[in-house]
Amino acid sequence: MPETEKQSDSNISYKPPQSAYFWLAGIFGIVYAVIYISLVVFVHYNATGTGILGLSDVQANTLYAFVFLFFLVALYIYMVVSRSELLFSMKRVGALMSIFTFVVILNIVLLAFNPYLICVALTAMLVLPFSKKSDAFVLNAFSCWISSFVLIATLDHNEFPAVAFTLITGMIGGAVATYTFPSNMTRVVSVLRTFVAGAVTIVVYFVLLSTYKLDMKPFVDNIMYIGISVAGELLLTAVLVPIVEWVFNLTSDFKLTELINHKAPLIHRLSVEAPGTFNHSLAVANFAEICADAIGEDPYLARACAYYHDVGKLSNVEYFTENQAGYNPHDEILPEVSAEIIRKHTTDGYELCKQHRVPEEVAHMTIEHHGTLPIMYFYNKAKSLTDGEVDIDEYRYRGEIPTGKIGAIIMICDSAEAAIRAMDNPTGDKVDRLLKGMIDERLKLGQFDNCAITMKDLTAIRLAIVGAYGGLYHKRIKYNIGRDGINV
């Protein structure tokens, strides 16, 4: 086996740690207790009806317990089976379940005033900026089911239509809020999404209430409450999204736009103190965004991760070639010292990101973008200075291998950008061969063992970089400069 090759650990796989399942169960246990207690207290003190089922207090409380347990177990299974990647970030799970709990409790409280005040699409609109569309739809559906059950438990028989109409409107409104607009979440799109979902909610209620008794009166009687609910969803979405973003330090499209602003503190420092690294990061970001789009990942997140992946170089700017102007301090120090300085930029970058409250998804890329790859230049230099054996593990990065596709993209694009820039007379074929070798080497070294990236994805990434290469590194025409400095 070549010295540079290291067998991947057979027990590494794309699976969350066992502790994550217990943490998830703990979060769901807290959610269960909070919602159950809220409902019992509400029914005891504020319920205006006897409940459609006409149960005694003991029977009702027992039924609440079993029904809520059923809903939350089903939601737990959804997350474990279909969205296991969420288990890598308990903070994100905590945020999503906090939103879910808040909306359910809010709806329980609103029932004390009027059943048509329930915010049927609010969960979807609050979850969407922080997670996938499927999560927004599923969590909104569960919040609607629970809200409908609360209606069953508290309303009288003559108010039964409110239960059915709330469930139907919630499912339709949640689907519209989730799927009617593209994923890129600008402020305008966010407001439009809320307005469209609100308009659909009003239309659906109009159709249901008007056709129920073939009379406009039920809709007219409740339009004020429906309108307040829609307006409340718009206001709460605008207010709560930035609060959740700040409290849990999560990434949303809004937050990512702020992070890649060149006036953001770390990016501004990079542009002033390490312009070579800054320009390298911009080029990596261009590659990463194109690659993420090619395999269906979030291009905004990929760009932000690329911007911040090398901020650790701010600690030792002059030790990195892109910032050097003729003088190389590595010429005067031992290769093991050089290797330590070079690999330290990963942990230094992570610390800088945490100090500036850069979200974990972006900050962790500083640790992952070199994985556990060997620093071959200084390893070979050390071998040339001694006749004895040199342990390659002493010249490895001590980071973590990528845990997601974005991490794999940044790892490939970072090395690809530097290698392409260093090539003599690069062509499309040369770049393609370079990328094939680079990806094969990282596969052999087990750098992608802990993420769900496929060979199809890696091929798409390679082709995306080759395609982007012409646009990013094309040769410019040479202009003739006249004696007065004017192009002629």
CSV table of C-alpha atoms in Angstrom, one decimal:
chain,number,residue,atom,x,y,z
A,1,MET,CA,0.0,0.0,0.0
A,2,PRO,CA,1.4,3.5,-0.8
A,3,GLU,CA,2.5,5.5,2.2
A,4,THR,CA,0.0,8.2,1.4
A,5,GLU,CA,-2.9,5.8,1.4
A,6,LYS,CA,-4.8,5.0,4.6
A,7,GLN,CA,-7.5,2.4,4.8
A,8,SER,CA,-10.8,3.9,5.8
A,9,ASP,CA,-12.2,2.7,9.1
A,10,SER,CA,-14.8,0.1,8.3
A,11,ASN,CA,-17.1,1.3,11.2
A,12,ILE,CA,-17.4,4.8,9.7
A,13,SER,CA,-20.7,5.2,7.9
A,14,TYR,CA,-23.3,7.8,7.3
A,15,LYS,CA,-25.2,7.2,10.5
A,16,PRO,CA,-25.9,9.6,13.4
A,17,PRO,CA,-24.3,8.8,16.8
A,18,GLN,CA,-26.3,6.5,19.0
A,19,SER,CA,-26.6,9.3,21.6
A,20,ALA,CA,-28.5,11.4,19.0
A,21,TYR,CA,-31.5,9.1,19.2
A,22,PHE,CA,-31.7,9.5,22.9
A,23,TRP,CA,-31.4,13.3,22.7
A,24,LEU,CA,-34.1,13.3,20.1
A,25,ALA,CA,-36.3,11.1,22.4
A,26,GLY,CA,-35.6,13.6,25.2
A,27,ILE,CA,-36.6,16.6,23.1
A,28,PHE,CA,-39.9,14.8,22.0
A,29,GLY,CA,-40.5,13.9,25.7
A,30,ILE,CA,-40.3,17.6,26.6
A,31,VAL,CA,-42.6,18.6,23.7
A,32,TYR,CA,-45.1,15.9,24.7
A,33,ALA,CA,-45.2,17.1,28.3
A,34,VAL,CA,-45.6,20.8,27.4
A,35,ILE,CA,-48.4,20.2,24.9
A,36,TYR,CA,-50.2,17.8,27.1
A,37,ILE,CA,-50.1,20.0,30.2
A,38,SER,CA,-51.2,23.0,28.1
A,39,LEU,CA,-54.2,21.2,26.7
A,40,VAL,CA,-55.3,19.8,30.1
A,41,VAL,CA,-55.0,23.3,31.7
A,42,PHE,CA,-56.8,24.9,28.8
A,43,VAL,CA,-59.7,22.3,28.8
A,44,HIS,CA,-60.0,22.6,32.6
A,45,TYR,CA,-60.1,26.4,32.7
A,46,ASN,CA,-61.2,27.8,29.3
A,47,ALA,CA,-63.0,25.1,27.3
A,48,THR,CA,-66.4,26.5,26.2
A,49,GLY,CA,-67.9,23.1,25.2
A,50,THR,CA,-68.2,19.6,26.5
A,51,GLY,CA,-66.3,18.1,23.6
A,52,ILE,CA,-67.7,16.3,20.6
A,53,LEU,CA,-67.0,12.9,22.2
A,54,GLY,CA,-68.7,13.8,25.5
A,55,LEU,CA,-66.1,12.1,27.7
A,56,SER,CA,-65.6,12.6,31.4
A,57,ASP,CA,-62.5,14.5,32.6
A,58,VAL,CA,-60.6,11.3,33.4
A,59,GLN,CA,-61.5,9.6,30.1
A,60,ALA,CA,-60.6,12.8,28.2
A,61,ASN,CA,-57.2,13.2,29.8
A,62,THR,CA,-56.4,9.6,29.1
A,63,LEU,CA,-57.4,10.0,25.5
A,64,TYR,CA,-55.3,13.1,25.2
A,65,ALA,CA,-52.3,11.3,26.5
A,66,PHE,CA,-52.6,8.4,24.0
A,67,VAL,CA,-53.5,10.6,21.0
A,68,PHE,CA,-50.5,12.9,21.6
A,69,LEU,CA,-48.2,10.0,22.2
A,70,PHE,CA,-49.4,8.5,18.8
A,71,PHE,CA,-48.8,11.7,17.0
A,72,LEU,CA,-45.3,12.4,18.5
A,73,VAL,CA,-44.2,8.7,18.0
A,74,ALA,CA,-45.2,9.0,14.4
A,75,LEU,CA,-43.2,12.3,14.0
A,76,TYR,CA,-40.2,10.7,15.8
A,77,ILE,CA,-40.3,7.8,13.3
A,78,TYR,CA,-40.5,10.3,10.4
A,79,MET,CA,-37.3,12.1,11.6
A,80,VAL,CA,-35.4,8.9,12.4
A,81,VAL,CA,-36.3,7.1,9.1
A,82,SER,CA,-36.7,9.9,6.5
A,83,ARG,CA,-34.7,12.8,8.0
A,84,SER,CA,-31.8,11.1,9.8
A,85,GLU,CA,-29.4,13.8,8.8
A,86,LEU,CA,-31.2,16.1,11.2
A,87,LEU,CA,-29.8,14.0,14.0
A,88,PHE,CA,-26.4,15.4,13.3
A,89,SER,CA,-27.7,18.8,14.6
A,90,MET,CA,-29.7,18.6,17.7
A,91,LYS,CA,-29.8,22.3,17.8
A,92,ARG,CA,-31.7,22.4,14.5
A,93,VAL,CA,-34.1,19.7,15.8
A,94,GLY,CA,-34.6,21.7,19.0
A,95,ALA,CA,-35.4,24.8,16.9
A,96,LEU,CA,-37.9,22.9,14.7
A,97,MET,CA,-39.6,21.3,17.6
A,98,SER,CA,-39.7,24.6,19.5
A,99,ILE,CA,-41.5,26.1,16.5
A,100,PHE,CA,-43.9,23.2,16.4
A,101,THR,CA,-44.6,23.4,20.2
A,102,PHE,CA,-45.1,27.2,20.0
A,103,VAL,CA,-47.7,26.9,17.2
A,104,VAL,CA,-49.6,24.1,18.8
A,105,ILE,CA,-49.8,25.9,22.2
A,106,LEU,CA,-50.7,29.2,20.4
A,107,ASN,CA,-53.6,27.4,18.7
A,108,ILE,CA,-54.8,25.9,22.0
A,109,VAL,CA,-54.9,29.4,23.5
A,110,LEU,CA,-56.6,30.9,20.4
A,111,LEU,CA,-59.4,28.3,20.8
A,112,ALA,CA,-60.5,30.1,23.9
A,113,PHE,CA,-61.7,33.0,21.6
A,114,ASN,CA,-62.7,31.4,18.3
A,115,PRO,CA,-61.8,28.2,16.5
A,116,TYR,CA,-61.3,30.1,13.2
A,117,LEU,CA,-58.4,32.1,14.8
A,118,ILE,CA,-56.2,29.0,14.5
A,119,CYS,CA,-53.0,29.7,12.5
A,120,VAL,CA,-53.3,26.8,10.1
A,121,ALA,CA,-50.2,27.4,8.0
A,122,LEU,CA,-47.9,29.1,10.5
A,123,THR,CA,-45.8,26.0,11.2
A,124,ALA,CA,-44.9,25.6,7.6
A,125,MET,CA,-43.9,29.3,7.2
A,126,LEU,CA,-41.7,29.3,10.3
A,127,VAL,CA,-40.0,25.9,9.6
A,128,LEU,CA,-39.3,26.5,5.9
A,129,PRO,CA,-36.4,29.0,6.3
A,130,PHE,CA,-34.6,26.5,8.5
A,131,SER,CA,-35.2,23.2,6.9
A,132,LYS,CA,-36.4,21.3,3.8
A,133,LYS,CA,-39.8,21.6,2.3
A,134,SER,CA,-40.7,18.1,3.4
A,135,ASP,CA,-40.1,19.0,7.0
A,136,ALA,CA,-42.2,22.2,6.7
A,137,PHE,CA,-45.1,20.2,5.2
A,138,VAL,CA,-45.0,17.3,7.7
A,139,LEU,CA,-44.6,19.5,10.8
A,140,ASN,CA,-47.5,21.7,9.6
A,141,ALA,CA,-49.6,18.6,9.0
A,142,PHE,CA,-49.0,17.3,12.5
A,143,SER,CA,-49.7,20.7,14.1
A,144,CYS,CA,-53.0,20.8,12.1
A,145,TRP,CA,-53.9,17.3,13.2
A,146,ILE,CA,-53.2,18.1,16.9
A,147,SER,CA,-55.2,21.4,16.6
A,148,SER,CA,-58.1,19.5,15.1
A,149,PHE,CA,-58.0,17.0,17.9
A,150,VAL,CA,-58.1,19.8,20.4
A,151,LEU,CA,-61.2,21.1,18.6
A,152,ILE,CA,-62.8,17.7,18.9
A,153,ALA,CA,-62.0,17.7,22.6
A,154,THR,CA,-63.4,21.1,23.4
A,155,LEU,CA,-66.2,22.1,20.9
A,156,ASP,CA,-69.8,21.1,21.0
A,157,HIS,CA,-71.5,18.9,18.4
A,158,ASN,CA,-73.0,21.9,16.5
A,159,GLU,CA,-69.4,23.3,16.0
A,160,PHE,CA,-68.1,20.1,14.4
A,161,PRO,CA,-67.6,21.8,10.9
A,162,ALA,CA,-64.8,23.9,12.5
A,163,VAL,CA,-62.9,20.7,13.1
A,164,ALA,CA,-63.1,19.4,9.5
A,165,PHE,CA,-62.6,22.8,8.0
A,166,THR,CA,-59.6,23.5,10.1
A,167,LEU,CA,-58.0,20.2,9.1
A,168,ILE,CA,-58.7,20.6,5.4
A,169,THR,CA,-57.7,24.3,5.3
A,170,GLY,CA,-54.5,23.6,7.2
A,171,MET,CA,-53.4,20.8,4.9
A,172,ILE,CA,-54.1,22.9,1.8
A,173,GLY,CA,-52.6,26.1,3.3
A,174,GLY,CA,-49.5,24.3,4.5
A,175,ALA,CA,-49.0,22.7,1.1
A,176,VAL,CA,-49.4,26.1,-0.7
A,177,ALA,CA,-47.0,27.8,1.8
A,178,THR,CA,-44.4,25.1,1.3
A,179,TYR,CA,-44.5,24.3,-2.4
A,180,THR,CA,-45.8,27.3,-4.3
A,181,PHE,CA,-42.5,29.2,-4.5
A,182,PRO,CA,-38.9,28.3,-5.4
A,183,SER,CA,-36.5,27.4,-2.6
A,184,ASN,CA,-34.5,30.7,-2.7
A,185,MET,CA,-35.9,32.6,0.2
A,186,THR,CA,-35.5,36.4,-0.4
A,187,ARG,CA,-37.5,38.8,1.8
A,188,VAL,CA,-39.9,39.5,-1.1
A,189,VAL,CA,-40.5,35.7,-1.7
A,190,SER,CA,-41.1,35.2,2.0
A,191,VAL,CA,-43.7,38.0,2.1
A,192,LEU,CA,-45.4,36.8,-1.1
A,193,ARG,CA,-45.4,33.2,0.1
A,194,THR,CA,-47.2,34.3,3.3
A,195,PHE,CA,-49.7,36.5,1.4
A,196,VAL,CA,-50.5,33.7,-1.1
A,197,ALA,CA,-50.9,31.1,1.7
A,198,GLY,CA,-53.2,33.6,3.5
A,199,ALA,CA,-55.3,34.2,0.4
A,200,VAL,CA,-55.7,30.5,-0.2
A,201,THR,CA,-56.7,30.0,3.4
A,202,ILE,CA,-59.5,32.6,3.0
A,203,VAL,CA,-60.6,31.1,-0.3
A,204,VAL,CA,-60.7,27.6,1.1
A,205,TYR,CA,-62.7,28.7,4.2
A,206,PHE,CA,-65.1,30.6,1.9
A,207,VAL,CA,-65.7,27.5,-0.2
A,208,LEU,CA,-66.1,25.2,2.8
A,209,LEU,CA,-68.3,27.5,4.9
A,210,SER,CA,-70.5,28.7,2.0
A,211,THR,CA,-71.2,25.3,0.6
A,212,TYR,CA,-71.7,23.7,4.0
A,213,LYS,CA,-75.2,25.2,4.3
A,214,LEU,CA,-75.3,26.7,0.8
A,215,ASP,CA,-75.3,30.1,2.5
A,216,MET,CA,-72.8,32.9,2.8
A,217,LYS,CA,-73.7,33.7,6.4
A,218,PRO,CA,-71.2,31.2,8.1
A,219,PHE,CA,-68.4,32.7,6.1
A,220,VAL,CA,-69.5,36.3,6.8
A,221,ASP,CA,-69.9,35.6,10.5
A,222,ASN,CA,-66.3,34.3,10.8
A,223,ILE,CA,-64.4,36.3,8.2
A,224,MET,CA,-63.1,38.7,10.8
A,225,TYR,CA,-61.5,35.9,12.8
A,226,ILE,CA,-60.1,34.3,9.6
A,227,GLY,CA,-58.6,37.6,8.6
A,228,ILE,CA,-57.0,38.2,12.0
A,229,SER,CA,-55.5,34.7,11.8
A,230,VAL,CA,-54.0,35.3,8.3
A,231,ALA,CA,-52.7,38.7,9.4
A,232,GLY,CA,-51.3,37.2,12.5
A,233,GLU,CA,-49.4,34.5,10.5
A,234,LEU,CA,-47.8,37.3,8.3
A,235,LEU,CA,-46.8,39.3,11.4
A,236,LEU,CA,-45.5,36.3,13.4
A,237,THR,CA,-43.5,34.9,10.5
A,238,ALA,CA,-41.7,38.3,10.0
A,239,VAL,CA,-41.0,38.6,13.8
A,240,LEU,CA,-40.2,35.0,14.8
A,241,VAL,CA,-37.9,33.9,11.9
A,242,PRO,CA,-35.1,36.3,12.9
A,243,ILE,CA,-35.6,35.5,16.6
A,244,VAL,CA,-35.3,31.7,16.0
A,245,GLU,CA,-32.3,32.4,13.7
A,246,TRP,CA,-30.5,34.4,16.5
A,247,VAL,CA,-31.5,32.2,19.5
A,248,PHE,CA,-30.4,28.9,17.9
A,249,ASN,CA,-27.7,30.5,15.6
A,250,LEU,CA,-29.1,28.7,12.6
A,251,THR,CA,-28.6,29.3,8.9
A,252,SER,CA,-31.4,30.6,6.8
A,253,ASP,CA,-31.2,32.1,3.3
A,254,PHE,CA,-31.5,35.5,5.0
A,255,LYS,CA,-28.6,34.7,7.3
A,256,LEU,CA,-26.4,33.3,4.5
A,257,THR,CA,-26.9,36.5,2.5
A,258,GLU,CA,-25.6,38.5,5.5
A,259,LEU,CA,-22.6,36.1,6.0
A,260,ILE,CA,-21.4,36.5,2.4
A,261,ASN,CA,-21.6,40.3,2.4
A,262,HIS,CA,-18.1,41.6,2.0
A,263,LYS,CA,-18.7,43.9,4.9
A,264,ALA,CA,-19.2,40.9,7.3
A,265,PRO,CA,-16.5,41.2,9.9
A,266,LEU,CA,-14.4,38.1,9.1
A,267,ILE,CA,-14.8,38.5,5.3
A,268,HIS,CA,-13.7,42.1,5.5
A,269,ARG,CA,-10.7,41.1,7.6
A,270,LEU,CA,-9.9,38.5,5.0
A,271,SER,CA,-10.1,41.0,2.1
A,272,VAL,CA,-7.8,43.5,3.9
A,273,GLU,CA,-5.3,41.2,5.7
A,274,ALA,CA,-5.1,38.2,3.4
A,275,PRO,CA,-6.2,39.3,-0.1
A,276,GLY,CA,-4.7,36.2,-1.7
A,277,THR,CA,-6.8,33.9,0.5
A,278,PHE,CA,-9.8,36.2,0.0
A,279,ASN,CA,-9.6,35.8,-3.8
A,280,HIS,CA,-9.0,32.1,-3.5
A,281,SER,CA,-12.2,31.9,-1.3
A,282,LEU,CA,-14.2,33.8,-3.9
A,283,ALA,CA,-13.1,31.4,-6.7
A,284,VAL,CA,-13.9,28.3,-4.5
A,285,ALA,CA,-17.3,29.8,-3.7
A,286,ASN,CA,-18.1,30.1,-7.4
A,287,PHE,CA,-17.1,26.5,-8.0
A,288,ALA,CA,-19.0,25.3,-4.9
A,289,GLU,CA,-22.2,27.1,-5.7
A,290,ILE,CA,-22.3,25.6,-9.2
A,291,CYS,CA,-21.5,22.1,-7.8
A,292,ALA,CA,-24.1,22.3,-5.1
A,293,ASP,CA,-26.7,23.3,-7.7
A,294,ALA,CA,-25.6,20.4,-9.9
A,295,ILE,CA,-26.4,17.8,-7.2
A,296,GLY,CA,-29.4,19.4,-5.6
A,297,GLU,CA,-27.8,20.9,-2.5
A,298,ASP,CA,-28.2,24.4,-1.1
A,299,PRO,CA,-26.1,26.7,-3.3
A,300,TYR,CA,-26.4,29.6,-0.7
A,301,LEU,CA,-24.9,27.4,2.0
A,302,ALA,CA,-22.2,26.1,-0.3
A,303,ARG,CA,-21.1,29.7,-1.1
A,304,ALA,CA,-21.1,30.8,2.5
A,305,CYS,CA,-19.1,27.7,3.6
A,306,ALA,CA,-16.5,28.5,0.8
A,307,TYR,CA,-16.2,32.1,2.0
A,308,TYR,CA,-15.4,31.0,5.5
A,309,HIS,CA,-13.4,27.8,5.0
A,310,ASP,CA,-10.0,29.5,5.2
A,311,VAL,CA,-10.6,32.3,7.7
A,312,GLY,CA,-8.1,30.5,10.0
A,313,LYS,CA,-5.3,31.7,7.8
A,314,LEU,CA,-5.8,35.1,9.3
A,315,SER,CA,-3.7,33.9,12.3
A,316,ASN,CA,-0.6,33.3,10.1
A,317,VAL,CA,-1.2,35.1,6.8
A,318,GLU,CA,2.3,35.2,5.5
A,319,TYR,CA,2.8,31.4,5.8
A,320,PHE,CA,0.3,30.7,3.0
A,321,THR,CA,1.6,30.9,-0.6
A,322,GLU,CA,-1.3,32.9,-2.0
A,323,ASN,CA,-0.4,35.7,0.4
A,324,GLN,CA,3.3,35.7,-0.2
A,325,ALA,CA,5.2,38.1,-2.4
A,326,GLY,CA,8.6,36.5,-3.0
A,327,TYR,CA,9.6,35.6,0.6
A,328,ASN,CA,8.6,32.2,2.0
A,329,PRO,CA,9.1,31.9,5.8
A,330,HIS,CA,8.8,28.1,5.5
A,331,ASP,CA,12.3,28.1,3.9
A,332,GLU,CA,13.7,28.9,7.3
A,333,ILE,CA,11.9,26.4,9.6
A,334,LEU,CA,11.7,22.7,10.0
A,335,PRO,CA,9.0,20.8,7.9
A,336,GLU,CA,7.2,19.5,11.0
A,337,VAL,CA,6.9,23.1,12.3
A,338,SER,CA,5.6,24.2,8.9
A,339,ALA,CA,3.1,21.3,8.9
A,340,GLU,CA,1.8,22.3,12.3
A,341,ILE,CA,1.3,26.0,11.2
A,342,ILE,CA,-0.5,24.9,8.1
A,343,ARG,CA,-2.9,22.5,9.7
A,344,LYS,CA,-3.6,24.8,12.6
A,345,HIS,CA,-5.6,27.1,10.2
A,346,THR,CA,-8.5,24.7,10.4
A,347,THR,CA,-8.9,24.9,14.2
A,348,ASP,CA,-8.0,28.6,14.2
A,349,GLY,CA,-10.8,29.2,11.7
A,350,TYR,CA,-13.3,27.3,13.8
A,351,GLU,CA,-12.5,29.4,16.8
A,352,LEU,CA,-12.7,32.6,14.9
A,353,CYS,CA,-16.1,31.6,13.5
A,354,LYS,CA,-17.4,30.7,16.9
A,355,GLN,CA,-16.2,34.0,18.3
A,356,HIS,CA,-18.2,35.8,15.6
A,357,ARG,CA,-21.3,33.6,16.0
A,358,VAL,CA,-21.0,32.1,12.5
A,359,PRO,CA,-23.6,29.3,12.4
A,360,GLU,CA,-22.2,25.8,13.1
A,361,GLU,CA,-23.0,24.5,9.6
A,362,VAL,CA,-20.7,27.1,8.1
A,363,ALA,CA,-18.1,27.2,11.0
A,364,HIS,CA,-17.6,23.4,10.9
A,365,MET,CA,-16.5,23.6,7.3
A,366,THR,CA,-13.2,25.0,8.5
A,367,ILE,CA,-12.5,21.7,10.3
A,368,GLU,CA,-13.8,19.5,7.5
A,369,HIS,CA,-12.4,21.0,4.3
A,370,HIS,CA,-9.0,19.2,4.6
A,371,GLY,CA,-10.4,16.2,6.5
A,372,THR,CA,-7.5,14.0,7.5
A,373,LEU,CA,-5.5,14.4,4.3
A,374,PRO,CA,-1.7,14.4,4.4
A,375,ILE,CA,0.2,17.6,3.8
A,376,MET,CA,2.4,16.1,1.1
A,377,TYR,CA,4.7,19.0,0.4
A,378,PHE,CA,6.1,19.1,3.9
A,379,TYR,CA,6.0,15.3,4.2
A,380,ASN,CA,8.2,15.0,1.1
A,381,LYS,CA,10.4,17.8,2.4
A,382,ALA,CA,10.9,15.9,5.7
A,383,LYS,CA,11.8,12.7,3.8
A,384,SER,CA,14.4,14.6,1.8
A,385,LEU,CA,16.1,15.8,5.0
A,386,THR,CA,16.5,12.4,6.6
A,387,ASP,CA,17.6,8.9,5.8
A,388,GLY,CA,15.2,7.4,8.3
A,389,GLU,CA,11.5,6.7,8.2
A,390,VAL,CA,9.1,9.6,8.4
A,391,ASP,CA,5.6,8.9,9.9
A,392,ILE,CA,3.1,10.3,7.5
A,393,ASP,CA,0.5,10.6,10.3
A,394,GLU,CA,2.7,13.4,11.8
A,395,TYR,CA,2.0,15.3,8.6
A,396,ARG,CA,-1.8,14.9,8.4
A,397,TYR,CA,-4.5,17.4,9.0
A,398,ARG,CA,-6.2,16.6,12.3
A,399,GLY,CA,-9.7,17.7,11.3
A,400,GLU,CA,-12.8,15.7,10.6
A,401,ILE,CA,-13.9,14.1,7.3
A,402,PRO,CA,-17.0,15.6,5.7
A,403,THR,CA,-20.3,14.7,7.3
A,404,GLY,CA,-22.4,16.1,4.4
A,405,LYS,CA,-22.4,16.7,0.7
A,406,ILE,CA,-21.6,20.4,1.1
A,407,GLY,CA,-18.4,19.4,3.1
A,408,ALA,CA,-17.4,17.1,0.2
A,409,ILE,CA,-18.0,19.8,-2.3
A,410,ILE,CA,-15.8,22.3,-0.4
A,411,MET,CA,-13.0,19.8,0.0
A,412,ILE,CA,-13.0,19.1,-3.7
A,413,CYS,CA,-13.4,22.7,-4.9
A,414,ASP,CA,-10.7,24.0,-2.5
A,415,SER,CA,-8.1,21.7,-3.8
A,416,ALA,CA,-9.3,22.0,-7.4
A,417,GLU,CA,-9.1,25.8,-7.4
A,418,ALA,CA,-5.6,25.8,-6.1
A,419,ALA,CA,-4.4,23.0,-8.4
A,420,ILE,CA,-6.0,24.5,-11.6
A,421,ARG,CA,-4.5,27.9,-10.8
A,422,ALA,CA,-1.0,26.3,-10.5
A,423,MET,CA,-1.3,24.4,-13.8
A,424,ASP,CA,0.7,25.4,-16.8
A,425,ASN,CA,-1.5,25.9,-19.8
A,426,PRO,CA,-4.6,24.1,-18.4
A,427,THR,CA,-7.1,22.7,-20.8
A,428,GLY,CA,-10.5,21.1,-20.2
A,429,ASP,CA,-9.0,17.6,-20.6
A,430,LYS,CA,-6.1,18.4,-18.2
A,431,VAL,CA,-8.5,19.8,-15.7
A,432,ASP,CA,-10.8,16.7,-16.0
A,433,ARG,CA,-7.9,14.3,-15.5
A,434,LEU,CA,-6.7,16.4,-12.5
A,435,LEU,CA,-10.2,16.2,-10.9
A,436,LYS,CA,-10.5,12.5,-11.5
A,437,GLY,CA,-7.2,11.8,-9.8
A,438,MET,CA,-8.0,14.1,-7.0
A,439,ILE,CA,-11.4,12.5,-6.3
A,440,ASP,CA,-10.0,9.0,-6.6
A,441,GLU,CA,-7.3,9.8,-4.1
A,442,ARG,CA,-9.8,11.2,-1.6
A,443,LEU,CA,-12.0,8.1,-2.0
A,444,LYS,CA,-9.0,5.8,-1.3
A,445,LEU,CA,-8.1,7.9,1.8
A,446,GLY,CA,-11.6,7.5,3.1
A,447,GLN,CA,-12.4,11.2,3.1
A,448,PHE,CA,-16.0,10.6,1.9
A,449,ASP,CA,-16.8,7.6,4.1
A,450,ASN,CA,-18.9,9.6,6.5
A,451,CYS,CA,-21.2,11.5,4.1
A,452,ALA,CA,-24.0,10.3,1.8
A,453,ILE,CA,-22.3,11.5,-1.4
A,454,THR,CA,-22.6,9.0,-4.3
A,455,MET,CA,-20.4,8.3,-7.3
A,456,LYS,CA,-23.1,10.0,-9.4
A,457,ASP,CA,-22.8,13.1,-7.3
A,458,LEU,CA,-19.0,13.1,-7.6
A,459,THR,CA,-19.2,12.8,-11.4
A,460,ALA,CA,-21.7,15.7,-11.5
A,461,ILE,CA,-19.3,17.8,-9.3
A,462,ARG,CA,-16.4,17.0,-11.5
A,463,LEU,CA,-18.3,17.9,-14.7
A,464,ALA,CA,-19.6,21.1,-13.1
A,465,ILE,CA,-16.1,22.2,-12.2
A,466,VAL,CA,-14.8,21.4,-15.7
A,467,GLY,CA,-17.7,23.3,-17.2
A,468,ALA,CA,-17.1,26.3,-14.9
A,469,TYR,CA,-13.4,26.3,-15.5
A,470,GLY,CA,-13.7,28.0,-18.9
A,471,GLY,CA,-15.7,30.9,-17.4
A,472,LEU,CA,-13.5,31.4,-14.4
A,473,TYR,CA,-10.0,31.0,-15.9
A,474,HIS,CA,-10.5,32.0,-19.6
A,475,LYS,CA,-7.6,33.8,-21.2
A,476,ARG,CA,-8.2,37.5,-21.9
A,477,ILE,CA,-7.2,39.3,-25.2
A,478,LYS,CA,-4.0,41.3,-25.0
A,479,TYR,CA,-4.5,44.9,-25.7
A,480,ASN,CA,-1.9,47.3,-27.2
A,481,ILE,CA,-1.2,50.3,-25.0
A,482,GLY,CA,-0.4,53.5,-26.8
A,483,ARG,CA,2.1,56.1,-25.6
A,484,ASP,CA,-0.5,58.0,-23.7
A,485,GLY,CA,-1.8,54.8,-21.9
A,486,ILE,CA,-4.8,54.5,-24.2
A,487,ASN,CA,-5.9,51.1,-25.6
A,488,VAL,CA,-5.4,51.0,-29.3
